[in-house]
Amino acid sequence: MPPHPHRPPELAWQVFRGSEAIRHGLLSRHHLRGASWVRLRQDVYADARLDRDHALACRAALLRLPPGAAIAGPSAAYLHGVEHAAGFTDDVHVLLPATVRADSQPGVRVHHAPMSSTRSGLLVPVGAAAPARTSPPDGTSPSAGTRPATGTRSPVAAPPAAGRLPGTPGRTRSPDPAHPHNRPGPPGPADPQNSAASSPFAESSPGALMILAGPPPRTEPAACAWETAVWADPVKAVGIIDGLLRTGSVNRSALASEAARNACRPGGRRAAWVFGLTDGLAQSPPESHLRVRLALAGLPRAVAQYPVRVSTGLILHPDLAWPEFRVAVEYDGQWHSDADRMHLDRRRLNQLVAAGWLVLHVTGRRLRKEFPALVREIRAALVARGWRP
C-alpha cells in the first residue's frame, strides 16, 4: 500500500509559503516534493486536493504580494461567480494602492489605484467571511475532506519545542463542503469597528506562519466591471460583464454610475463604450461574443432573447434578433448535438419560420474560423429583408 500522505492538519486545504512551513517544522523540502502538495509559484504551495481553478491562482498570487493588494478586474469577476472570466492558467489581476510598489511576477498583472481617495473600487467587506476556527468541529478530522473558505491571511502560531502545534489554528470550514469552488455569498455590511480584525492583511505576531483562510479581498462588482472594461479585450470584457449582469452581481444602473464616477480617469471613455455594448440577457459567453463581433463588423445591433409569439401561443426567444426585419440568429453549442435537443430545436425553428422569421444558425466552429463569411451571410439576410446599410 502507498504510504499515508504527510499532511499536517495546520496546512490541510490551505495555500502557504513553503519556506515558512519548513521554518516552523511542519514540512521538509522532501515533503514539499511529494504528491500531497502542488507548487503554484515560487515558494507558494497548496494542498493537492484543492480544485485547480482561478480562485486557487488568486490565493497563490496574494501570498507573494504586499499588504493592501486586492483581486481585481476579470479575476474579481471570477470570484463574484462568473466562471468563464478566467481559468487556472490565466493571469491574476491585482490592484495595489498608489503608494505601494511590487515587483512584476509571471502570471500576475499588477495595477495601481489612482491617488484620489474618491476612487470607487471599494473592496468587498472581508468581514462577511466565516470566522476562523481554532480547532476542528466536534467529530471531524482535518483530513475528512471538508474544505475551508479561501483567501484571508491568518497567522498560525509557531510550534512548541516538541515540534507539534496544538489544535488547528487559522483553519476555516466552508458551510457547504460540496460546493466546488467554496465561494463566499453576497457580502454583508462592513463593520468599521471590526475593520482591522477582518482585514486579510492584518499584522501578525513575529514569526507567525501566514496562510490564507477566508475570501480573497476583491473589488466590488461594479468596480471590477469597470476594470475589466478598461483592461481586457472589448469582446471578452463584454462577455464577462454580461455574466455579472446575468447573475445579478451588478445592474445597469450601477454600471452607469460607475462610468460617470470614473469618466475623467484614463480609460473612462473606453469603459463607457464597453458598458454600452453589454446586455445581461445573453445566455452564454459565445452569444455575447457573437453579438458584439457582429456589431463591431458594422451590422445593426441585435436584440438578445427577443420574445416572439408563434401560432401555438408559445413565446420563443431567439438568441439574437433584428425584430424590424424578422431575422434571427441561433447559436448552436455542443449541447445542441443531443438527439432530444435537436428535436426541440428543429420544432422551434419551424415555428419561427411559420411566424415569418428568417433564422440562421451559427456554430462555435464558424464563429472561430469562418467569421467573415458569417457576417456576409447575415448581412445578405438583413438586406433581403429591407435593411439599408
PDB file of N, CA, C and O in Angstrom, residues 305-312 314-321 326-330 344-361 385:
ATOM      1  N   GLN A 305     -32.384  37.542 -26.914  1.00  0.00           N
ATOM      2  CA  GLN A 305     -33.550  36.880 -26.327  1.00  0.00           C
ATOM      3  C   GLN A 305     -34.847  37.659 -26.577  1.00  0.00           C
ATOM      4  O   GLN A 305     -35.673  37.841 -25.683  1.00  0.00           O
ATOM      5  N   TYR A 306     -35.041  38.100 -27.806  1.00  0.00           N
ATOM      6  CA  TYR A 306     -36.244  38.859 -28.148  1.00  0.00           C
ATOM      7  C   TYR A 306     -37.466  37.931 -28.129  1.00  0.00           C
ATOM      8  O   TYR A 306     -37.446  36.845 -28.707  1.00  0.00           O
ATOM      9  N   PRO A 307     -38.575  38.336 -27.486  1.00  0.00           N
ATOM     10  CA  PRO A 307     -39.756  37.456 -27.398  1.00  0.00           C
ATOM     11  C   PRO A 307     -40.543  37.439 -28.712  1.00  0.00           C
ATOM     12  O   PRO A 307     -40.913  38.490 -29.243  1.00  0.00           O
ATOM     13  N   VAL A 308     -40.806  36.252 -29.229  1.00  0.00           N
ATOM     14  CA  VAL A 308     -41.574  36.076 -30.461  1.00  0.00           C
ATOM     15  C   VAL A 308     -42.739  35.140 -30.163  1.00  0.00           C
ATOM     16  O   VAL A 308     -42.528  33.982 -29.782  1.00  0.00           O
ATOM     17  N   ARG A 309     -43.963  35.629 -30.337  1.00  0.00           N
ATOM     18  CA  ARG A 309     -45.138  34.787 -30.128  1.00  0.00           C
ATOM     19  C   ARG A 309     -45.462  34.049 -31.426  1.00  0.00           C
ATOM     20  O   ARG A 309     -45.605  34.664 -32.482  1.00  0.00           O
ATOM     21  N   VAL A 310     -45.568  32.730 -31.351  1.00  0.00           N
ATOM     22  CA  VAL A 310     -45.837  31.908 -32.538  1.00  0.00           C
ATOM     23  C   VAL A 310     -47.297  31.469 -32.534  1.00  0.00           C
ATOM     24  O   VAL A 310     -48.048  31.744 -31.591  1.00  0.00           O
ATOM     25  N   SER A 311     -47.685  30.766 -33.587  1.00  0.00           N
ATOM     26  CA  SER A 311     -49.108  30.434 -33.789  1.00  0.00           C
ATOM     27  C   SER A 311     -49.682  29.573 -32.669  1.00  0.00           C
ATOM     28  O   SER A 311     -50.880  29.616 -32.411  1.00  0.00           O
ATOM     29  N   THR A 312     -48.874  28.783 -32.023  1.00  0.00           N
ATOM     30  CA  THR A 312     -49.366  27.927 -30.941  1.00  0.00           C
ATOM     31  C   THR A 312     -49.605  28.695 -29.647  1.00  0.00           C
ATOM     32  O   THR A 312     -50.105  28.127 -28.680  1.00  0.00           O
ATOM     33  N   LEU A 314     -47.120  29.958 -27.890  1.00  0.00           N
ATOM     34  CA  LEU A 314     -45.859  29.973 -27.168  1.00  0.00           C
ATOM     35  C   LEU A 314     -45.069  31.241 -27.489  1.00  0.00           C
ATOM     36  O   LEU A 314     -45.215  31.819 -28.573  1.00  0.00           O
ATOM     37  N   ILE A 315     -44.244  31.641 -26.550  1.00  0.00           N
ATOM     38  CA  ILE A 315     -43.340  32.764 -26.771  1.00  0.00           C
ATOM     39  C   ILE A 315     -41.922  32.203 -26.820  1.00  0.00           C
ATOM     40  O   ILE A 315     -41.426  31.663 -25.824  1.00  0.00           O
ATOM     41  N   LEU A 316     -41.306  32.296 -27.986  1.00  0.00           N
ATOM     42  CA  LEU A 316     -39.938  31.817 -28.177  1.00  0.00           C
ATOM     43  C   LEU A 316     -38.971  32.992 -28.108  1.00  0.00           C
ATOM     44  O   LEU A 316     -39.348  34.135 -28.386  1.00  0.00           O
ATOM     45  N   HIS A 317     -37.734  32.689 -27.746  1.00  0.00           N
ATOM     46  CA  HIS A 317     -36.715  33.730 -27.582  1.00  0.00           C
ATOM     47  C   HIS A 317     -35.470  33.359 -28.387  1.00  0.00           C
ATOM     48  O   HIS A 317     -34.597  32.634 -27.878  1.00  0.00           O
ATOM     49  N   PRO A 318     -35.360  33.804 -29.634  1.00  0.00           N
ATOM     50  CA  PRO A 318     -34.119  33.553 -30.389  1.00  0.00           C
ATOM     51  C   PRO A 318     -32.928  34.187 -29.676  1.00  0.00           C
ATOM     52  O   PRO A 318     -33.062  35.203 -28.978  1.00  0.00           O
ATOM     53  N   ASP A 319     -31.754  33.575 -29.862  1.00  0.00           N
ATOM     54  CA  ASP A 319     -30.554  34.100 -29.200  1.00  0.00           C
ATOM     55  C   ASP A 319     -30.300  35.552 -29.587  1.00  0.00           C
ATOM     56  O   ASP A 319     -30.035  36.391 -28.722  1.00  0.00           O
ATOM     57  N   LEU A 320     -30.349  35.847 -30.872  1.00  0.00           N
ATOM     58  CA  LEU A 320     -30.184  37.212 -31.374  1.00  0.00           C
ATOM     59  C   LEU A 320     -31.273  37.480 -32.395  1.00  0.00           C
ATOM     60  O   LEU A 320     -31.645  36.591 -33.158  1.00  0.00           O
ATOM     61  N   ALA A 321     -31.768  38.705 -32.419  1.00  0.00           N
ATOM     62  CA  ALA A 321     -32.853  39.021 -33.356  1.00  0.00           C
ATOM     63  C   ALA A 321     -32.767  40.475 -33.802  1.00  0.00           C
ATOM     64  O   ALA A 321     -32.289  41.348 -33.068  1.00  0.00           O
ATOM     65  N   ARG A 326     -37.298  40.851 -38.979  1.00  0.00           N
ATOM     66  CA  ARG A 326     -37.662  39.464 -38.692  1.00  0.00           C
ATOM     67  C   ARG A 326     -36.549  38.498 -39.118  1.00  0.00           C
ATOM     68  O   ARG A 326     -36.789  37.477 -39.774  1.00  0.00           O
ATOM     69  N   VAL A 327     -35.345  38.845 -38.712  1.00  0.00           N
ATOM     70  CA  VAL A 327     -34.185  37.986 -38.920  1.00  0.00           C
ATOM     71  C   VAL A 327     -33.659  37.587 -37.547  1.00  0.00           C
ATOM     72  O   VAL A 327     -33.527  38.437 -36.647  1.00  0.00           O
ATOM     73  N   ALA A 328     -33.364  36.307 -37.375  1.00  0.00           N
ATOM     74  CA  ALA A 328     -32.866  35.807 -36.093  1.00  0.00           C
ATOM     75  C   ALA A 328     -31.636  34.941 -36.319  1.00  0.00           C
ATOM     76  O   ALA A 328     -31.460  34.347 -37.387  1.00  0.00           O
ATOM     77  N   VAL A 329     -30.788  34.887 -35.294  1.00  0.00           N
ATOM     78  CA  VAL A 329     -29.608  34.022 -35.309  1.00  0.00           C
ATOM     79  C   VAL A 329     -29.632  33.168 -34.053  1.00  0.00           C
ATOM     80  O   VAL A 329     -29.850  33.678 -32.949  1.00  0.00           O
ATOM     81  N   GLU A 330     -29.441  31.882 -34.254  1.00  0.00           N
ATOM     82  CA  GLU A 330     -29.365  30.947 -33.134  1.00  0.00           C
ATOM     83  C   GLU A 330     -27.940  30.423 -33.036  1.00  0.00           C
ATOM     84  O   GLU A 330     -27.357  29.990 -34.044  1.00  0.00           O
ATOM     85  N   LEU A 344     -36.157  19.305 -30.367  1.00  0.00           N
ATOM     86  CA  LEU A 344     -36.798  20.528 -29.885  1.00  0.00           C
ATOM     87  C   LEU A 344     -36.372  21.740 -30.701  1.00  0.00           C
ATOM     88  O   LEU A 344     -37.194  22.619 -31.005  1.00  0.00           O
ATOM     89  N   ASP A 345     -35.087  21.785 -31.068  1.00  0.00           N
ATOM     90  CA  ASP A 345     -34.584  22.918 -31.845  1.00  0.00           C
ATOM     91  C   ASP A 345     -35.239  22.987 -33.207  1.00  0.00           C
ATOM     92  O   ASP A 345     -35.604  24.073 -33.691  1.00  0.00           O
ATOM     93  N   ARG A 346     -35.388  21.832 -33.852  1.00  0.00           N
ATOM     94  CA  ARG A 346     -35.985  21.833 -35.187  1.00  0.00           C
ATOM     95  C   ARG A 346     -37.475  22.218 -35.127  1.00  0.00           C
ATOM     96  O   ARG A 346     -37.971  22.932 -35.996  1.00  0.00           O
ATOM     97  N   ARG A 347     -38.156  21.765 -34.111  1.00  0.00           N
ATOM     98  CA  ARG A 347     -39.565  22.147 -33.958  1.00  0.00           C
ATOM     99  C   ARG A 347     -39.653  23.660 -33.693  1.00  0.00           C
ATOM    100  O   ARG A 347     -40.536  24.341 -34.247  1.00  0.00           O
ATOM    101  N   ARG A 348     -38.745  24.149 -32.886  1.00  0.00           N
ATOM    102  CA  ARG A 348     -38.705  25.584 -32.591  1.00  0.00           C
ATOM    103  C   ARG A 348     -38.416  26.381 -33.859  1.00  0.00           C
ATOM    104  O   ARG A 348     -39.025  27.432 -34.112  1.00  0.00           O
ATOM    105  N   LEU A 349     -37.464  25.891 -34.666  1.00  0.00           N
ATOM    106  CA  LEU A 349     -37.118  26.554 -35.917  1.00  0.00           C
ATOM    107  C   LEU A 349     -38.328  26.631 -36.844  1.00  0.00           C
ATOM    108  O   LEU A 349     -38.619  27.689 -37.435  1.00  0.00           O
ATOM    109  N   ASN A 350     -39.052  25.531 -36.971  1.00  0.00           N
ATOM    110  CA  ASN A 350     -40.230  25.516 -37.837  1.00  0.00           C
ATOM    111  C   ASN A 350     -41.280  26.519 -37.366  1.00  0.00           C
ATOM    112  O   ASN A 350     -41.951  27.174 -38.183  1.00  0.00           O
ATOM    113  N   GLN A 351     -41.443  26.657 -36.071  1.00  0.00           N
ATOM    114  CA  GLN A 351     -42.418  27.609 -35.544  1.00  0.00           C
ATOM    115  C   GLN A 351     -42.010  29.048 -35.848  1.00  0.00           C
ATOM    116  O   GLN A 351     -42.855  29.894 -36.174  1.00  0.00           O
ATOM    117  N   LEU A 352     -40.723  29.350 -35.743  1.00  0.00           N
ATOM    118  CA  LEU A 352     -40.252  30.700 -36.057  1.00  0.00           C
ATOM    119  C   LEU A 352     -40.412  31.006 -37.551  1.00  0.00           C
ATOM    120  O   LEU A 352     -40.832  32.106 -37.933  1.00  0.00           O
ATOM    121  N   VAL A 353     -40.091  30.030 -38.383  1.00  0.00           N
ATOM    122  CA  VAL A 353     -40.237  30.222 -39.832  1.00  0.00           C
ATOM    123  C   VAL A 353     -41.707  30.432 -40.183  1.00  0.00           C
ATOM    124  O   VAL A 353     -42.060  31.297 -40.999  1.00  0.00           O
ATOM    125  N   ALA A 354     -42.602  29.662 -39.573  1.00  0.00           N
ATOM    126  CA  ALA A 354     -44.032  29.822 -39.825  1.00  0.00           C
ATOM    127  C   ALA A 354     -44.526  31.196 -39.403  1.00  0.00           C
ATOM    128  O   ALA A 354     -45.511  31.706 -39.954  1.00  0.00           O
ATOM    129  N   ALA A 355     -43.863  31.799 -38.425  1.00  0.00           N
ATOM    130  CA  ALA A 355     -44.237  33.138 -37.957  1.00  0.00           C
ATOM    131  C   ALA A 355     -43.623  34.236 -38.819  1.00  0.00           C
ATOM    132  O   ALA A 355     -43.782  35.420 -38.506  1.00  0.00           O
ATOM    133  N   GLY A 356     -42.944  33.836 -39.897  1.00  0.00           N
ATOM    134  CA  GLY A 356     -42.406  34.820 -40.824  1.00  0.00           C
ATOM    135  C   GLY A 356     -40.976  35.237 -40.567  1.00  0.00           C
ATOM    136  O   GLY A 356     -40.502  36.220 -41.144  1.00  0.00           O
ATOM    137  N   TRP A 357     -40.247  34.490 -39.743  1.00  0.00           N
ATOM    138  CA  TRP A 357     -38.863  34.831 -39.413  1.00  0.00           C
ATOM    139  C   TRP A 357     -37.895  34.041 -40.282  1.00  0.00           C
ATOM    140  O   TRP A 357     -38.137  32.873 -40.612  1.00  0.00           O
ATOM    141  N   LEU A 358     -36.799  34.715 -40.631  1.00  0.00           N
ATOM    142  CA  LEU A 358     -35.677  34.072 -41.300  1.00  0.00           C
ATOM    143  C   LEU A 358     -34.634  33.761 -40.239  1.00  0.00           C
ATOM    144  O   LEU A 358     -34.145  34.672 -39.558  1.00  0.00           O
ATOM    145  N   VAL A 359     -34.314  32.485 -40.059  1.00  0.00           N
ATOM    146  CA  VAL A 359     -33.443  32.052 -38.959  1.00  0.00           C
ATOM    147  C   VAL A 359     -32.153  31.467 -39.515  1.00  0.00           C
ATOM    148  O   VAL A 359     -32.180  30.548 -40.349  1.00  0.00           O
ATOM    149  N   LEU A 360     -31.031  31.994 -39.067  1.00  0.00           N
ATOM    150  CA  LEU A 360     -29.718  31.468 -39.426  1.00  0.00           C
ATOM    151  C   LEU A 360     -29.089  30.838 -38.188  1.00  0.00           C
ATOM    152  O   LEU A 360     -29.311  31.314 -37.064  1.00  0.00           O
ATOM    153  N   HIS A 361     -28.292  29.788 -38.414  1.00  0.00           N
ATOM    154  CA  HIS A 361     -27.657  29.087 -37.305  1.00  0.00           C
ATOM    155  C   HIS A 361     -26.144  29.300 -37.351  1.00  0.00           C
ATOM    156  O   HIS A 361     -25.530  29.302 -38.426  1.00  0.00           O
ATOM    157  N   ARG A 385     -34.225  41.478 -46.297  1.00  0.00           N
ATOM    158  CA  ARG A 385     -35.431  41.796 -45.527  1.00  0.00           C
ATOM    159  C   ARG A 385     -35.662  43.310 -45.383  1.00  0.00           C
ATOM    160  O   ARG A 385     -36.515  43.734 -44.608  1.00  0.00           O
TER     161      ARG A 385
END
